[in-house]
mmCIF file with all atom_site columns, C-alpha atoms in Angstrom:
data_model
loop_
_atom_site.group_PDB
_atom_site.id
_atom_site.type_symbol
_atom_site.label_atom_id
_atom_site.label_alt_id
_atom_site.label_comp_id
_atom_site.label_asym_id
_atom_site.label_entity_id
_atom_site.label_seq_id
_atom_site.pdbx_PDB_ins_code
_atom_site.Cartn_x
_atom_site.Cartn_y
_atom_site.Cartn_z
_atom_site.occupancy
_atom_site.B_iso_or_equiv
_atom_site.pdbx_formal_charge
_atom_site.auth_seq_id
_atom_site.auth_comp_id
_atom_site.auth_asym_id
_atom_site.auth_atom_id
_atom_site.pdbx_PDB_model_num
ATOM 1   C CA . UNK A 1 1   ? 97.981  165.623 298.050 1.00 50.00 ? 1237 UNK A CA 1
ATOM 2   C CA . UNK A 1 2   ? 99.640  169.184 296.623 1.00 80.00 ? 1238 UNK A CA 1
ATOM 3   C CA . UNK A 1 3   ? 97.694  171.811 294.070 1.00 87.00 ? 1239 UNK A CA 1
ATOM 4   C CA . UNK A 1 4   ? 99.007  173.510 291.452 1.00 88.00 ? 1240 UNK A CA 1
ATOM 5   C CA . UNK A 1 5   ? 97.576  176.498 290.796 1.00 92.00 ? 1241 UNK A CA 1
ATOM 6   C CA . UNK A 1 6   ? 97.545  178.345 287.100 1.00 92.00 ? 1242 UNK A CA 1
ATOM 7   C CA . UNK A 1 7   ? 97.462  181.956 287.191 1.00 93.00 ? 1243 UNK A CA 1
ATOM 8   C CA . UNK A 1 8   ? 96.288  184.571 285.155 1.00 95.00 ? 1244 UNK A CA 1
ATOM 9   C CA . UNK A 1 9   ? 98.143  186.937 283.355 1.00 95.00 ? 1245 UNK A CA 1
ATOM 10  C CA . UNK A 1 10  ? 98.965  190.697 284.487 1.00 95.00 ? 1246 UNK A CA 1
ATOM 11  C CA . UNK A 1 11  ? 97.643  191.902 281.582 1.00 96.00 ? 1247 UNK A CA 1
ATOM 12  C CA . UNK A 1 12  ? 94.209  189.802 281.852 1.00 96.00 ? 1248 UNK A CA 1
ATOM 13  C CA . UNK A 1 13  ? 94.276  191.571 285.622 1.00 96.00 ? 1249 UNK A CA 1
ATOM 14  C CA . UNK A 1 14  ? 95.091  194.819 284.810 1.00 97.00 ? 1250 UNK A CA 1
ATOM 15  C CA . UNK A 1 15  ? 92.111  195.131 282.129 1.00 97.00 ? 1251 UNK A CA 1
ATOM 16  C CA . UNK A 1 16  ? 89.127  194.140 284.202 1.00 97.00 ? 1252 UNK A CA 1
ATOM 17  C CA . UNK A 1 17  ? 91.109  196.260 287.226 1.00 97.00 ? 1253 UNK A CA 1
ATOM 18  C CA . UNK A 1 18  ? 90.858  199.657 284.575 1.00 98.00 ? 1254 UNK A CA 1
ATOM 19  C CA . UNK A 1 19  ? 87.608  198.301 283.583 1.00 97.00 ? 1255 UNK A CA 1
ATOM 20  C CA . UNK A 1 20  ? 86.455  198.332 287.184 1.00 97.00 ? 1256 UNK A CA 1
ATOM 21  C CA . UNK A 1 21  ? 87.774  201.911 287.228 1.00 98.00 ? 1257 UNK A CA 1
ATOM 22  C CA . UNK A 1 22  ? 86.297  203.148 284.082 1.00 97.00 ? 1258 UNK A CA 1
ATOM 23  C CA . UNK A 1 23  ? 83.405  202.668 284.874 1.00 96.00 ? 1259 UNK A CA 1
ATOM 24  C CA . UNK A 1 24  ? 83.678  204.125 288.713 1.00 96.00 ? 1260 UNK A CA 1
ATOM 25  C CA . UNK A 1 25  ? 84.810  207.104 287.112 1.00 95.00 ? 1261 UNK A CA 1
ATOM 26  C CA . UNK A 1 26  ? 81.516  206.971 285.201 1.00 93.00 ? 1262 UNK A CA 1
ATOM 27  C CA . UNK A 1 27  ? 79.846  207.018 288.386 1.00 93.00 ? 1263 UNK A CA 1
ATOM 28  C CA . UNK A 1 28  ? 82.122  209.945 290.065 1.00 93.00 ? 1264 UNK A CA 1
ATOM 29  C CA . UNK A 1 29  ? 81.477  212.080 286.797 1.00 91.00 ? 1265 UNK A CA 1
ATOM 30  C CA . UNK A 1 30  ? 77.934  211.713 287.026 1.00 90.00 ? 1266 UNK A CA 1
ATOM 31  C CA . UNK A 1 31  ? 77.611  212.663 290.940 1.00 88.00 ? 1267 UNK A CA 1
ATOM 32  C CA . UNK A 1 32  ? 79.428  215.773 290.261 1.00 87.00 ? 1268 UNK A CA 1
ATOM 33  C CA . UNK A 1 33  ? 78.774  217.020 287.286 1.00 86.00 ? 1269 UNK A CA 1
ATOM 34  C CA . UNK A 1 34  ? 74.794  216.344 286.738 1.00 83.00 ? 1270 UNK A CA 1
ATOM 35  C CA . UNK A 1 35  ? 72.432  217.883 289.116 1.00 80.00 ? 1271 UNK A CA 1
ATOM 36  C CA . UNK A 1 36  ? 69.733  215.576 288.485 1.00 79.00 ? 1272 UNK A CA 1
ATOM 37  C CA . UNK A 1 37  ? 70.534  211.837 289.698 1.00 76.00 ? 1273 UNK A CA 1
ATOM 38  C CA . UNK A 1 38  ? 68.805  208.850 287.874 1.00 82.00 ? 1274 UNK A CA 1
ATOM 39  C CA . UNK A 1 39  ? 69.332  205.363 288.026 1.00 85.00 ? 1275 UNK A CA 1
ATOM 40  C CA . UNK A 1 40  ? 72.386  204.999 285.169 1.00 86.00 ? 1276 UNK A CA 1
ATOM 41  C CA . UNK A 1 41  ? 74.751  206.017 288.051 1.00 86.00 ? 1277 UNK A CA 1
ATOM 42  C CA . UNK A 1 42  ? 73.939  203.712 290.767 1.00 90.00 ? 1278 UNK A CA 1
ATOM 43  C CA . UNK A 1 43  ? 74.381  200.629 287.663 1.00 93.00 ? 1279 UNK A CA 1
ATOM 44  C CA . UNK A 1 44  ? 78.048  202.023 286.533 1.00 93.00 ? 1280 UNK A CA 1
ATOM 45  C CA . UNK A 1 45  ? 78.289  202.570 290.655 1.00 94.00 ? 1281 UNK A CA 1
ATOM 46  C CA . UNK A 1 46  ? 77.331  198.322 290.574 1.00 96.00 ? 1282 UNK A CA 1
ATOM 47  C CA . UNK A 1 47  ? 79.743  198.034 286.729 1.00 96.00 ? 1283 UNK A CA 1
ATOM 48  C CA . UNK A 1 48  ? 82.421  199.264 288.787 1.00 97.00 ? 1284 UNK A CA 1
ATOM 49  C CA . UNK A 1 49  ? 81.786  196.959 292.179 1.00 97.00 ? 1285 UNK A CA 1
ATOM 50  C CA . UNK A 1 50  ? 81.764  193.900 289.739 1.00 97.00 ? 1286 UNK A CA 1
ATOM 51  C CA . UNK A 1 51  ? 84.776  194.181 288.192 1.00 97.00 ? 1287 UNK A CA 1
ATOM 52  C CA . UNK A 1 52  ? 86.494  195.195 290.838 1.00 97.00 ? 1288 UNK A CA 1
ATOM 53  C CA . UNK A 1 53  ? 84.959  191.846 293.055 1.00 96.00 ? 1289 UNK A CA 1
ATOM 54  C CA . UNK A 1 54  ? 85.753  189.861 290.076 1.00 95.00 ? 1290 UNK A CA 1
ATOM 55  C CA . UNK A 1 55  ? 89.521  191.404 289.962 1.00 96.00 ? 1291 UNK A CA 1
ATOM 56  C CA . UNK A 1 56  ? 89.891  190.393 293.149 1.00 96.00 ? 1292 UNK A CA 1
ATOM 57  C CA . UNK A 1 57  ? 88.137  187.021 292.739 1.00 95.00 ? 1293 UNK A CA 1
ATOM 58  C CA . UNK A 1 58  ? 90.739  186.574 289.968 1.00 94.00 ? 1294 UNK A CA 1
ATOM 59  C CA . UNK A 1 59  ? 93.950  187.466 291.582 1.00 94.00 ? 1295 UNK A CA 1
ATOM 60  C CA . UNK A 1 60  ? 93.328  184.788 294.679 1.00 93.00 ? 1296 UNK A CA 1
ATOM 61  C CA . UNK A 1 61  ? 91.761  182.203 293.663 1.00 92.00 ? 1297 UNK A CA 1
ATOM 62  C CA . UNK A 1 62  ? 93.658  182.171 290.244 1.00 92.00 ? 1298 UNK A CA 1
ATOM 63  C CA . UNK A 1 63  ? 92.309  180.540 286.962 1.00 93.00 ? 1299 UNK A CA 1
ATOM 64  C CA . UNK A 1 64  ? 93.036  176.351 286.909 1.00 93.00 ? 1300 UNK A CA 1
ATOM 65  C CA . UNK A 1 65  ? 94.019  173.989 290.389 1.00 92.00 ? 1301 UNK A CA 1
ATOM 66  C CA . UNK A 1 66  ? 95.643  170.841 289.176 1.00 90.00 ? 1302 UNK A CA 1
ATOM 67  C CA . UNK A 1 67  ? 95.490  168.061 291.770 1.00 89.00 ? 1303 UNK A CA 1
ATOM 68  C CA . UNK A 1 68  ? 96.144  164.647 291.546 1.00 86.00 ? 1304 UNK A CA 1
ATOM 69  C CA . UNK A 1 69  ? 92.992  163.813 291.116 1.00 87.00 ? 1305 UNK A CA 1
ATOM 70  C CA . UNK A 1 70  ? 91.160  166.634 288.717 1.00 89.00 ? 1306 UNK A CA 1
ATOM 71  C CA . UNK A 1 71  ? 91.826  169.510 286.724 1.00 90.00 ? 1307 UNK A CA 1
ATOM 72  C CA . UNK A 1 72  ? 89.194  172.607 287.782 1.00 91.00 ? 1308 UNK A CA 1
ATOM 73  C CA . UNK A 1 73  ? 88.574  175.868 286.496 1.00 91.00 ? 1309 UNK A CA 1
ATOM 74  C CA . UNK A 1 74  ? 87.816  178.975 288.788 1.00 90.00 ? 1310 UNK A CA 1
ATOM 75  C CA . UNK A 1 75  ? 84.973  181.233 288.312 1.00 82.00 ? 1311 UNK A CA 1
ATOM 76  C CA . UNK A 1 76  ? 80.894  181.780 288.275 1.00 81.00 ? 1312 UNK A CA 1
ATOM 77  C CA . UNK A 1 77  ? 80.733  179.077 285.953 1.00 85.00 ? 1313 UNK A CA 1
ATOM 78  C CA . UNK A 1 78  ? 83.845  176.908 286.922 1.00 85.00 ? 1314 UNK A CA 1
ATOM 79  C CA . UNK A 1 79  ? 83.915  173.493 285.500 1.00 89.00 ? 1315 UNK A CA 1
ATOM 80  C CA . UNK A 1 80  ? 85.419  170.468 287.657 1.00 90.00 ? 1316 UNK A CA 1
ATOM 81  C CA . UNK A 1 81  ? 87.140  166.686 285.937 1.00 91.00 ? 1317 UNK A CA 1
ATOM 82  C CA . UNK A 1 82  ? 89.246  163.992 287.098 1.00 88.00 ? 1318 UNK A CA 1
ATOM 83  C CA . UNK A 1 83  ? 92.038  163.019 285.472 1.00 85.00 ? 1319 UNK A CA 1
ATOM 84  C CA . UNK A 1 84  ? 90.753  159.348 284.571 1.00 84.00 ? 1320 UNK A CA 1
ATOM 85  C CA . UNK A 1 85  ? 88.094  160.992 282.590 1.00 85.00 ? 1321 UNK A CA 1
ATOM 86  C CA . UNK A 1 86  ? 90.522  163.016 280.020 1.00 86.00 ? 1322 UNK A CA 1
ATOM 87  C CA . UNK A 1 87  ? 90.767  160.628 276.777 1.00 85.00 ? 1323 UNK A CA 1
ATOM 88  C CA . UNK A 1 88  ? 92.865  163.563 274.671 1.00 84.00 ? 1324 UNK A CA 1
ATOM 89  C CA . UNK A 1 89  ? 93.806  166.770 274.517 1.00 87.00 ? 1325 UNK A CA 1
ATOM 90  C CA . UNK A 1 90  ? 92.866  169.026 271.339 1.00 86.00 ? 1326 UNK A CA 1
ATOM 91  C CA . UNK A 1 91  ? 94.533  172.457 270.574 1.00 86.00 ? 1327 UNK A CA 1
ATOM 92  C CA . UNK A 1 92  ? 92.743  174.740 268.396 1.00 87.00 ? 1328 UNK A CA 1
ATOM 93  C CA . UNK A 1 93  ? 92.509  178.610 267.833 1.00 87.00 ? 1329 UNK A CA 1
ATOM 94  C CA . UNK A 1 94  ? 94.444  178.865 271.600 1.00 83.00 ? 1330 UNK A CA 1
ATOM 95  C CA . UNK A 1 95  ? 93.022  177.006 273.430 1.00 89.00 ? 1331 UNK A CA 1
ATOM 96  C CA . UNK A 1 96  ? 93.293  173.840 274.294 1.00 90.00 ? 1332 UNK A CA 1
ATOM 97  C CA . UNK A 1 97  ? 90.644  171.398 274.859 1.00 90.00 ? 1333 UNK A CA 1
ATOM 98  C CA . UNK A 1 98  ? 90.482  168.232 277.262 1.00 89.00 ? 1334 UNK A CA 1
ATOM 99  C CA . UNK A 1 99  ? 88.139  166.009 275.561 1.00 87.00 ? 1335 UNK A CA 1
ATOM 100 C CA . UNK A 1 100 ? 86.597  163.372 278.232 1.00 86.00 ? 1336 UNK A CA 1
ATOM 101 C CA . UNK A 1 101 ? 84.563  159.554 277.930 1.00 84.00 ? 1337 UNK A CA 1
ATOM 102 C CA . UNK A 1 102 ? 81.356  161.325 278.928 1.00 81.00 ? 1338 UNK A CA 1
ATOM 103 C CA . UNK A 1 103 ? 81.258  163.639 276.544 1.00 81.00 ? 1339 UNK A CA 1
ATOM 104 C CA . UNK A 1 104 ? 82.280  166.588 278.245 1.00 84.00 ? 1340 UNK A CA 1
ATOM 105 C CA . UNK A 1 105 ? 84.981  169.008 277.421 1.00 88.00 ? 1341 UNK A CA 1
ATOM 106 C CA . UNK A 1 106 ? 87.510  171.679 279.405 1.00 90.00 ? 1342 UNK A CA 1
ATOM 107 C CA . UNK A 1 107 ? 88.152  174.185 277.078 1.00 91.00 ? 1343 UNK A CA 1
ATOM 108 C CA . UNK A 1 108 ? 91.387  176.083 279.049 1.00 91.00 ? 1344 UNK A CA 1
ATOM 109 C CA . UNK A 1 109 ? 92.066  179.485 277.319 1.00 91.00 ? 1345 UNK A CA 1
ATOM 110 C CA . UNK A 1 110 ? 95.737  180.217 277.125 1.00 92.00 ? 1346 UNK A CA 1
ATOM 111 C CA . UNK A 1 111 ? 95.496  183.345 275.985 1.00 93.00 ? 1347 UNK A CA 1
ATOM 112 C CA . UNK A 1 112 ? 95.261  185.103 279.684 1.00 93.00 ? 1348 UNK A CA 1
ATOM 113 C CA . UNK A 1 113 ? 97.886  182.338 281.681 1.00 93.00 ? 1349 UNK A CA 1
ATOM 114 C CA . UNK A 1 114 ? 100.636 184.009 282.825 1.00 93.00 ? 1350 UNK A CA 1
ATOM 115 C CA . UNK A 1 115 ? 103.531 182.496 279.984 1.00 91.00 ? 1351 UNK A CA 1
ATOM 116 C CA . UNK A 1 116 ? 105.439 180.879 283.668 1.00 89.00 ? 1352 UNK A CA 1
ATOM 117 C CA . UNK A 1 117 ? 102.209 178.875 284.336 1.00 89.00 ? 1353 UNK A CA 1
ATOM 118 C CA . UNK A 1 118 ? 101.641 177.726 280.756 1.00 89.00 ? 1354 UNK A CA 1
ATOM 119 C CA . UNK A 1 119 ? 104.763 175.953 280.697 1.00 88.00 ? 1355 UNK A CA 1
ATOM 120 C CA . UNK A 1 120 ? 103.957 174.586 283.988 1.00 87.00 ? 1356 UNK A CA 1
ATOM 121 C CA . UNK A 1 121 ? 100.179 173.681 282.839 1.00 88.00 ? 1357 UNK A CA 1
ATOM 122 C CA . UNK A 1 122 ? 102.107 171.769 279.562 1.00 86.00 ? 1358 UNK A CA 1
ATOM 123 C CA . UNK A 1 123 ? 104.772 169.704 281.571 1.00 84.00 ? 1359 UNK A CA 1
ATOM 124 C CA . UNK A 1 124 ? 101.234 168.237 283.667 1.00 82.00 ? 1360 UNK A CA 1
ATOM 125 C CA . UNK A 1 125 ? 99.265  167.513 280.413 1.00 83.00 ? 1361 UNK A CA 1
ATOM 126 C CA . UNK A 1 126 ? 102.496 165.833 279.030 1.00 79.00 ? 1362 UNK A CA 1
ATOM 127 C CA . UNK A 1 127 ? 101.644 162.763 280.407 1.00 71.00 ? 1363 UNK A CA 1
ATOM 128 C CA . UNK A 1 128 ? 98.437  162.271 278.254 1.00 63.00 ? 1364 UNK A CA 1
ATOM 129 C CA . UNK A 1 129 ? 99.897  163.251 275.086 1.00 60.00 ? 1365 UNK A CA 1
ATOM 130 C CA . UNK A 1 130 ? 102.943 161.022 273.412 1.00 47.00 ? 1366 UNK A CA 1
ATOM 131 C CA . UNK A 1 131 ? 104.342 164.183 271.631 1.00 48.00 ? 1367 UNK A CA 1
ATOM 132 C CA . UNK A 1 132 ? 105.304 167.231 273.311 1.00 50.00 ? 1368 UNK A CA 1
ATOM 133 C CA . UNK A 1 133 ? 102.584 169.986 273.304 1.00 51.00 ? 1369 UNK A CA 1
ATOM 134 C CA . UNK A 1 134 ? 103.194 172.771 270.914 1.00 53.00 ? 1370 UNK A CA 1
ATOM 135 C CA . UNK A 1 135 ? 101.601 175.360 273.143 1.00 50.00 ? 1371 UNK A CA 1
#
């Protein structure tokens, strides 16, 4: 059973890393340029660690995992939908929406998918649509 992983764009990953760096610089600046240390400095440290962790997770786990039986989004509130449940694929406002029989929809943001991986995703989704997907 093979897994296909759909990656994030480099731009999206760089933005996450940049946000982590900015919050870390605020923390360092507060340490060196203020005499009174308050809780906000530690909140900046926590935010920077959160973004660095998010960057690491996004680079290692990728955005989507496609297998023969299901499609899964990775993340804090990731979703998993079996291919058997998919009845329709809709393209709306830059998103691919997979409609299912149970009423659960899986929304895939195509703006943050690597262009090479997006072609692979469209190829995998062709079996549900008689006409080519235009994304």
